[in-house]
CSV table of C-alpha atoms and ligand atoms in Angstrom, one decimal:
chain,number,residue,atom,x,y,z
A,15,MET,CA,-18.4,73.0,-47.3
A,16,PRO,CA,-16.2,72.4,-44.3
A,17,SER,CA,-15.5,68.8,-43.7
A,18,LEU,CA,-17.4,67.1,-40.9
A,19,SER,CA,-15.3,66.3,-37.8
A,20,GLU,CA,-15.2,62.7,-36.5
A,21,PHE,CA,-17.3,63.6,-33.5
A,22,ASP,CA,-19.9,65.6,-35.5
A,23,LEU,CA,-20.1,62.7,-37.8
A,24,ILE,CA,-20.9,60.3,-35.0
A,25,ALA,CA,-23.3,62.7,-33.4
A,26,ARG,CA,-25.1,63.5,-36.6
A,27,TYR,CA,-25.4,60.0,-38.1
A,28,PHE,CA,-25.0,57.4,-35.4
A,29,SER,CA,-26.1,58.8,-32.1
A,30,ARG,CA,-29.8,58.3,-31.3
A,31,PRO,CA,-31.9,58.8,-28.2
A,32,ALA,CA,-31.1,56.2,-25.6
A,33,ALA,CA,-33.1,53.1,-26.4
A,34,ASP,CA,-35.1,51.0,-23.9
A,35,ASN,CA,-32.7,48.0,-24.0
A,36,ALA,CA,-32.4,45.8,-20.9
A,37,LEU,CA,-28.9,44.8,-21.9
A,38,ILE,CA,-27.4,48.3,-22.2
A,39,ARG,CA,-26.5,50.1,-19.0
A,40,GLN,CA,-24.5,52.7,-21.0
A,41,GLY,CA,-24.4,53.1,-24.7
A,42,ILE,CA,-22.6,55.5,-27.1
A,43,GLY,CA,-20.6,58.4,-25.7
A,44,ASP,CA,-18.1,57.0,-23.2
A,45,ASP,CA,-14.9,54.9,-23.5
A,46,CYS,CA,-16.8,51.7,-23.1
A,47,ALA,CA,-20.4,50.6,-23.5
A,48,ILE,CA,-21.5,48.8,-20.3
A,49,LEU,CA,-23.7,45.8,-20.8
A,50,SER,CA,-25.4,43.9,-18.1
A,51,ALA,CA,-27.0,40.5,-18.4
A,52,ARG,CA,-28.4,38.0,-16.0
A,53,ASP,CA,-29.8,34.5,-16.6
A,54,VAL,CA,-29.0,34.7,-20.3
A,55,ASP,CA,-26.3,33.6,-22.7
A,56,LEU,CA,-24.9,36.2,-25.1
A,57,ALA,CA,-24.2,35.2,-28.7
A,58,VAL,CA,-21.5,37.5,-30.2
A,59,THR,CA,-20.5,37.8,-33.8
A,60,THR,CA,-18.4,40.1,-36.0
A,61,ASP,CA,-18.5,40.6,-39.7
A,62,LEU,CA,-16.4,42.7,-41.9
A,63,LEU,CA,-17.4,44.2,-45.3
A,64,VAL,CA,-14.6,45.5,-47.4
A,65,GLU,CA,-15.1,47.6,-50.6
A,66,GLY,CA,-13.8,45.7,-53.6
A,67,THR,CA,-14.1,42.4,-51.8
A,68,HIS,CA,-17.6,42.3,-50.5
A,69,PHE,CA,-19.2,45.1,-52.4
A,70,PHE,CA,-18.7,47.1,-55.6
A,71,PRO,CA,-17.3,50.6,-55.2
A,72,ASN,CA,-20.5,52.1,-56.5
A,73,ALA,CA,-22.7,50.1,-54.1
A,74,ASP,CA,-25.9,51.8,-52.9
A,75,PRO,CA,-25.1,53.0,-49.4
A,76,HIS,CA,-28.6,52.4,-48.1
A,77,ALA,CA,-28.4,48.8,-49.1
A,78,LEU,CA,-24.9,48.6,-47.7
A,79,GLY,CA,-26.2,49.8,-44.3
A,80,HIS,CA,-28.8,47.1,-44.4
A,81,LYS,CA,-26.5,44.3,-45.5
A,82,ALA,CA,-23.7,45.1,-43.0
A,83,LEU,CA,-26.1,44.5,-40.2
A,84,ALA,CA,-28.1,41.8,-41.9
A,85,VAL,CA,-25.1,39.5,-42.2
A,86,ASN,CA,-24.5,39.8,-38.5
A,87,LEU,CA,-28.1,39.2,-37.6
A,88,SER,CA,-28.0,36.1,-39.8
A,89,ASP,CA,-25.2,34.7,-37.6
A,90,LEU,CA,-27.3,35.5,-34.6
A,91,ALA,CA,-30.2,33.7,-36.3
A,92,ALA,CA,-28.0,30.6,-36.8
A,93,ALA,CA,-27.4,30.5,-33.1
A,94,GLY,CA,-31.1,30.9,-32.3
A,95,ALA,CA,-30.3,34.2,-30.6
A,96,THR,CA,-32.6,37.3,-30.3
A,97,PRO,CA,-30.7,40.4,-31.5
A,98,ALA,CA,-30.0,42.9,-28.7
A,99,CYS,CA,-27.3,45.4,-29.7
A,100,PHE,CA,-24.4,46.0,-32.1
A,101,PHE,CA,-21.2,48.0,-32.5
A,102,LEU,CA,-20.1,49.7,-35.7
A,103,ALA,CA,-16.5,50.3,-36.8
A,104,LEU,CA,-16.1,52.4,-39.9
A,105,ALA,CA,-13.0,53.3,-42.0
A,106,LEU,CA,-14.0,56.0,-44.6
A,107,PRO,CA,-11.7,57.7,-47.1
A,108,ARG,CA,-13.8,60.9,-46.6
A,109,ALA,CA,-16.8,62.2,-44.7
A,110,ASP,CA,-19.3,62.1,-47.5
A,111,GLU,CA,-22.6,63.3,-46.0
A,112,ALA,CA,-24.9,62.0,-48.7
A,113,TRP,CA,-23.3,58.5,-48.3
A,114,LEU,CA,-23.5,58.7,-44.5
A,115,ALA,CA,-27.1,59.8,-44.5
A,116,SER,CA,-28.1,57.0,-46.8
A,117,PHE,CA,-25.9,54.3,-45.1
A,118,SER,CA,-27.2,55.2,-41.6
A,119,THR,CA,-30.9,55.2,-42.8
A,120,GLY,CA,-30.5,51.7,-44.3
A,121,LEU,CA,-28.7,50.5,-41.2
A,122,PHE,CA,-31.2,51.8,-38.6
A,123,ALA,CA,-34.2,50.6,-40.6
A,124,LEU,CA,-33.1,47.0,-40.2
A,125,ALA,CA,-31.8,47.6,-36.6
A,126,ASP,CA,-35.3,49.0,-35.6
A,127,GLU,CA,-37.0,46.1,-37.3
A,128,PHE,CA,-35.2,43.7,-35.1
A,129,GLY,CA,-35.0,45.8,-31.9
A,130,CYS,CA,-31.2,45.9,-32.2
A,131,THR,CA,-29.6,49.0,-30.6
A,132,LEU,CA,-26.3,50.6,-31.7
A,133,ALA,CA,-24.3,50.7,-28.5
A,134,GLY,CA,-20.9,52.0,-29.7
A,135,GLY,CA,-18.2,51.8,-32.4
A,136,ASP,CA,-15.2,53.6,-33.9
A,137,THR,CA,-14.8,55.9,-36.8
A,138,THR,CA,-11.6,56.5,-38.6
A,139,ARG,CA,-10.2,57.9,-41.8
A,140,ALA,CA,-9.1,55.3,-44.4
A,141,PRO,CA,-5.9,56.1,-46.2
A,142,ASN,CA,-6.1,57.6,-49.6
A,143,ILE,CA,-3.2,55.8,-51.1
A,144,ALA,CA,-1.6,57.9,-53.9
A,145,GLY,CA,-3.8,57.9,-57.0
A,146,THR,CA,-6.6,55.8,-55.5
A,147,ALA,CA,-10.0,56.9,-54.1
A,148,GLY,CA,-9.4,54.9,-50.9
A,149,SER,CA,-11.8,52.2,-49.8
A,150,ILE,CA,-14.5,51.8,-47.3
A,151,THR,CA,-14.4,49.2,-44.5
A,152,ILE,CA,-17.4,48.4,-42.4
A,153,CYS,CA,-17.1,46.1,-39.3
A,154,ILE,CA,-20.1,45.3,-37.2
A,155,THR,CA,-20.2,43.2,-34.0
A,156,ALA,CA,-23.6,42.1,-32.9
A,157,LEU,CA,-24.9,40.6,-29.7
A,158,GLY,CA,-27.9,38.5,-29.1
A,159,ARG,CA,-29.6,36.8,-26.2
A,160,VAL,CA,-30.2,33.1,-25.8
A,161,PRO,CA,-31.7,31.2,-22.9
A,162,PRO,CA,-28.7,29.6,-21.0
A,163,GLY,CA,-27.3,26.5,-22.8
A,164,GLN,CA,-29.8,26.7,-25.7
A,165,ALA,CA,-27.8,28.3,-28.5
A,166,LEU,CA,-27.8,26.3,-31.7
A,167,SER,CA,-24.3,25.4,-33.1
A,168,ARG,CA,-22.6,23.8,-36.1
A,169,GLY,CA,-21.3,20.9,-34.0
A,170,ALA,CA,-24.5,19.2,-32.9
A,171,ALA,CA,-25.5,17.2,-36.0
A,172,VAL,CA,-26.0,13.5,-35.6
A,173,SER,CA,-25.7,10.8,-38.3
A,174,GLY,CA,-29.2,9.9,-39.5
A,175,ASP,CA,-30.5,13.5,-39.0
A,176,ASP,CA,-32.6,15.1,-41.7
A,177,LEU,CA,-31.0,18.0,-43.5
A,178,TRP,CA,-33.2,21.1,-43.9
A,179,VAL,CA,-32.8,24.5,-45.6
A,180,SER,CA,-35.0,27.6,-45.4
A,181,GLY,CA,-36.3,29.7,-48.3
A,182,GLU,CA,-34.8,29.3,-51.8
A,183,LEU,CA,-31.1,29.3,-52.9
A,184,GLY,CA,-29.2,30.8,-55.7
A,185,ALA,CA,-30.7,34.2,-56.3
A,186,ALA,CA,-27.9,36.2,-54.8
A,187,ALA,CA,-25.2,34.2,-56.8
A,188,LEU,CA,-27.3,34.8,-59.9
A,189,ALA,CA,-27.4,38.5,-59.3
A,190,LEU,CA,-23.6,38.5,-58.8
A,191,ALA,CA,-23.1,36.7,-62.1
A,192,MET,CA,-25.4,39.3,-63.7
A,193,ARG,CA,-23.3,42.2,-62.3
A,194,ARG,CA,-20.2,40.5,-63.5
A,195,GLY,CA,-21.7,40.4,-67.0
A,196,GLU,CA,-21.7,36.6,-67.0
A,197,VAL,CA,-25.5,36.2,-67.4
A,198,GLU,CA,-28.4,38.2,-68.7
A,199,LEU,CA,-31.7,38.2,-66.8
A,200,ALA,CA,-35.2,39.5,-67.7
A,201,PRO,CA,-35.8,42.8,-65.8
A,202,ALA,CA,-38.2,41.3,-63.3
A,203,ASP,CA,-35.8,38.4,-62.5
A,204,ALA,CA,-32.9,40.8,-62.3
A,205,GLN,CA,-34.8,42.9,-59.7
A,206,VAL,CA,-35.8,40.0,-57.5
A,207,CYS,CA,-32.2,38.6,-57.5
A,208,ALA,CA,-30.6,41.9,-56.9
A,209,ALA,CA,-32.8,42.4,-53.9
A,210,ARG,CA,-31.7,39.1,-52.5
A,211,LEU,CA,-28.1,40.0,-52.9
A,212,ASP,CA,-28.3,43.6,-51.6
A,213,ARG,CA,-30.9,43.3,-48.9
A,214,PRO,CA,-30.9,39.8,-47.5
A,215,LEU,CA,-33.4,39.1,-44.7
A,216,PRO,CA,-31.9,37.3,-41.8
A,217,ARG,CA,-33.9,34.3,-40.6
A,218,VAL,CA,-34.1,35.5,-37.0
A,219,ALA,CA,-37.6,34.2,-36.1
A,220,LEU,CA,-36.8,30.8,-37.6
A,221,GLY,CA,-33.5,30.5,-35.7
A,222,GLN,CA,-35.4,31.2,-32.4
A,223,ALA,CA,-38.2,28.8,-33.3
A,224,LEU,CA,-35.6,26.0,-34.0
A,225,ARG,CA,-34.1,26.2,-30.5
A,226,GLY,CA,-34.7,22.9,-28.7
A,227,VAL,CA,-35.9,21.3,-31.9
A,228,ALA,CA,-33.0,21.4,-34.4
A,229,HIS,CA,-29.7,19.7,-33.7
A,230,ALA,CA,-27.1,21.8,-35.7
A,231,ALA,CA,-27.6,25.0,-37.6
A,232,ILE,CA,-25.5,27.4,-39.8
A,233,ASP,CA,-26.5,30.3,-42.0
A,234,VAL,CA,-25.7,29.9,-45.8
A,235,SER,CA,-23.2,32.7,-46.4
A,236,ASP,CA,-20.5,30.9,-48.4
A,237,GLY,CA,-22.6,28.4,-50.4
A,238,LEU,CA,-24.7,25.4,-49.4
A,239,LEU,CA,-22.0,22.8,-49.7
A,240,ALA,CA,-19.3,24.9,-48.1
A,241,ASP,CA,-21.5,25.7,-45.1
A,242,LEU,CA,-22.7,22.1,-44.9
A,243,GLY,CA,-19.0,21.2,-44.9
A,244,HIS,CA,-18.7,23.3,-41.7
A,245,ILE,CA,-21.5,21.4,-40.0
A,246,ALA,CA,-20.1,18.1,-41.1
A,247,GLU,CA,-16.6,18.9,-39.9
A,248,ARG,CA,-17.6,20.3,-36.5
A,249,SER,CA,-20.1,17.4,-36.0
A,250,GLY,CA,-17.8,14.6,-37.3
A,251,VAL,CA,-20.4,13.4,-39.8
A,252,GLY,CA,-21.0,13.4,-43.6
A,253,ALA,CA,-24.1,14.2,-45.6
A,254,THR,CA,-26.0,13.3,-48.7
A,255,VAL,CA,-27.9,16.1,-50.5
A,256,HIS,CA,-30.7,15.3,-53.0
A,257,TRP,CA,-30.2,17.8,-55.8
A,258,ASP,CA,-33.8,17.5,-57.0
A,259,SER,CA,-35.0,18.6,-53.5
A,260,VAL,CA,-32.9,21.7,-53.2
A,261,PRO,CA,-35.2,24.7,-53.4
A,262,ARG,CA,-34.1,27.1,-56.2
A,263,ALA,CA,-35.0,30.7,-56.8
A,264,ALA,CA,-37.6,31.0,-59.5
A,265,ALA,CA,-35.2,33.0,-61.7
A,266,LEU,CA,-32.7,30.2,-61.6
A,267,GLN,CA,-35.0,27.6,-63.0
A,268,SER,CA,-34.7,28.8,-66.6
A,269,GLN,CA,-30.9,28.7,-66.4
A,270,PRO,CA,-28.7,25.8,-67.7
A,271,GLU,CA,-28.3,23.0,-65.2
A,272,ALA,CA,-24.6,23.8,-64.6
A,273,ARG,CA,-25.4,27.4,-63.6
A,274,GLN,CA,-28.3,26.2,-61.4
A,275,ARG,CA,-25.9,23.9,-59.5
A,276,ALA,CA,-23.2,26.5,-59.3
A,277,CYS,CA,-25.6,29.1,-57.9
A,278,ALA,CA,-27.7,26.9,-55.6
A,279,LEU,CA,-25.0,24.6,-54.3
A,280,ALA,CA,-21.8,26.8,-54.3
A,281,GLY,CA,-23.1,30.4,-54.6
A,282,GLY,CA,-22.9,32.4,-51.4
A,283,ASP,CA,-24.8,35.3,-49.9
A,284,ASP,CA,-28.3,33.6,-49.5
A,285,TYR,CA,-28.4,33.9,-45.7
A,286,GLU,CA,-30.9,31.1,-45.4
A,287,LEU,CA,-30.6,28.7,-42.5
A,288,LEU,CA,-29.2,25.2,-43.1
A,289,PHE,CA,-30.0,22.9,-40.2
A,290,THR,CA,-30.3,19.3,-39.1
A,291,ALA,CA,-32.9,17.5,-36.9
A,292,PRO,CA,-33.9,14.0,-36.1
A,293,ALA,CA,-36.6,12.4,-38.3
A,294,SER,CA,-38.8,12.2,-35.3
A,295,ALA,CA,-38.9,16.1,-35.2
A,296,ARG,CA,-40.4,16.6,-38.7
A,297,ALA,CA,-43.8,17.8,-37.5
A,298,ARG,CA,-42.2,20.1,-34.9
A,299,ILE,CA,-39.8,21.6,-37.6
A,300,GLU,CA,-42.8,22.3,-39.9
A,301,SER,CA,-44.7,23.9,-37.1
A,302,ALA,CA,-41.7,26.0,-36.0
A,303,ALA,CA,-41.3,27.2,-39.6
A,304,ARG,CA,-45.0,28.1,-39.8
A,305,ARG,CA,-44.7,30.1,-36.6
A,306,ALA,CA,-41.7,31.9,-38.0
A,307,ARG,CA,-43.4,32.5,-41.3
A,308,ALA,CA,-40.6,30.7,-43.1
A,309,HIS,CA,-40.7,28.0,-45.7
A,310,VAL,CA,-38.4,25.0,-45.1
A,311,THR,CA,-37.4,22.0,-47.2
A,312,ARG,CA,-35.9,18.7,-46.4
A,313,ILE,CA,-33.0,18.2,-48.8
A,314,GLY,CA,-31.0,15.2,-47.6
A,315,SER,CA,-29.6,13.5,-44.5
A,316,LEU,CA,-26.5,13.3,-42.4
A,317,THR,CA,-24.4,10.2,-42.7
A,318,SER,CA,-21.5,8.6,-40.8
A,319,ALA,CA,-19.4,8.6,-44.0
A,320,ARG,CA,-17.4,11.8,-43.3
A,321,ASP,CA,-18.0,12.8,-46.9
A,322,LEU,CA,-20.4,15.3,-48.7
A,323,VAL,CA,-22.3,13.7,-51.6
A,324,VAL,CA,-24.8,15.3,-54.0
A,325,VAL,CA,-27.1,12.8,-55.8
A,326,ASP,CA,-29.6,13.1,-58.6
A,327,ARG,CA,-33.1,11.6,-58.7
A,328,GLY,CA,-31.8,8.2,-59.6
A,329,GLY,CA,-29.3,8.3,-56.7
A,330,GLU,CA,-26.3,8.8,-59.1
A,331,ARG,CA,-23.5,11.0,-57.7
A,332,ILE,CA,-23.2,14.4,-59.2
A,333,GLU,CA,-19.6,15.6,-59.4
A,334,LEU,CA,-19.1,19.4,-58.7
A,335,ARG,CA,-16.2,21.5,-59.7
A,336,GLN,CA,-16.7,24.3,-57.2
A,337,ARG,CA,-18.0,23.9,-53.6
A,338,GLY,CA,-18.2,27.4,-52.3
A,339,PHE,CA,-16.5,30.5,-51.4
A,340,ASP,CA,-13.1,30.9,-49.7
A,341,HIS,CA,-11.3,34.2,-49.5
A,342,PHE,CA,-7.9,32.7,-50.0
A,343,THR,CA,-8.3,30.0,-52.6
B,421,ADP,P1,-12.4,56.1,-27.9
B,421,ADP,O1,-11.4,57.1,-28.3
B,421,ADP,O2,-12.4,56.0,-26.4
B,421,ADP,O3,-12.2,54.8,-28.6
B,421,ADP,P2,-14.1,57.4,-29.6
B,421,ADP,O4,-13.7,58.8,-29.5
B,421,ADP,O5,-13.6,56.6,-30.8
B,421,ADP,O6,-13.8,56.7,-28.3
B,421,ADP,O7,-15.7,57.3,-29.7
B,421,ADP,C1,-16.5,58.1,-28.9
B,421,ADP,C2,-17.8,57.4,-28.7
B,421,ADP,O8,-18.5,57.3,-29.9
B,421,ADP,C3,-17.7,56.0,-28.1
B,421,ADP,O9,-18.7,55.8,-27.2
B,421,ADP,C4,-17.9,55.1,-29.3
B,421,ADP,O10,-18.4,53.9,-29.0
B,421,ADP,C5,-18.8,56.0,-30.2
B,421,ADP,N1,-18.7,55.7,-31.6
B,421,ADP,C6,-17.6,56.0,-32.4
B,421,ADP,N2,-17.8,55.7,-33.7
B,421,ADP,C7,-19.0,55.2,-33.7
B,421,ADP,C8,-19.9,54.6,-34.8
B,421,ADP,N3,-19.5,54.6,-36.0
B,421,ADP,N4,-21.1,54.2,-34.4
B,421,ADP,C9,-21.5,54.2,-33.1
B,421,ADP,N5,-20.8,54.7,-32.1
B,421,ADP,C10,-19.6,55.2,-32.4
B,422,MG,MG1,-11.3,55.6,-24.9
């Protein structure tokens, strides 16, 4: 079978009929996309997925298409933004049509769910360095709309705020431990956890509903404590987390305490929202969550101590070895 050209590949797998999108004056096909926005702030984010670093070489391409966009939509959610469009840059060792068909189907299923239009990108061959299969790199840049001045940020937490998190934590980290052969799970648990790792659902509706109610927000991509650390640092505050209150995935609850802590406090890839709000906003937070069909839990509070502390039921400090994920440490 003759190999697909770069332009055939784009036309076949990534060009779709022009979408009705108020932001896009011109989409795929020219040197630049032309975007036009009035009376709106644009939230812009980029995320890179590298084979071997972010996903296993045999990863299901449909799930990869989903996840590559989901992690970007999760950043938009943390800003309280409404997804609008995205750009896709791909480096591929070969034009594998089965892979492309599955990847683009997974990608567009999520894009359509959130009304997010592919507006451009770049496609290039990744080098096949002697003796290796070469590796896939996927880079997505996504843009979302926010009413002027209303984007949520990491830097707006105030000492005394409540600390909240959406959903349940730890399932993705547990699935990763399972794939690494570190833990065995019952088939039903394995399936639930793998779905959380491979097909995270960005909390877009919740992020939007929290605008004007929450102070600071971040999505949990590197682990609860690592991401809480980003809020604390940017806001110049500290935090106390009540371990007993941290919502844990059902599959995690039968694991030893040390693994529960590692997965729920330091495990990454959950893509829940971690946010702060004044105690006076509790009822409004609960009603925002109901509107967004999300579950939220109060897990601690922000302090002036410039330190992150996890305490048990009796208020005793829990010491933790690992705080979260960092690519270079
Ligand atoms: P240029 O050489 O000007 O960078 P390209 O030839 O790389 O443009 O791309 C041609 C058109 O196809 C551009 O509009 C670009 O945005 C789009 N494009 C290329 N790769 C992708 C992709 N993976 N997904 C979506 N659009 C793409
Ligand atoms: Mg050009």
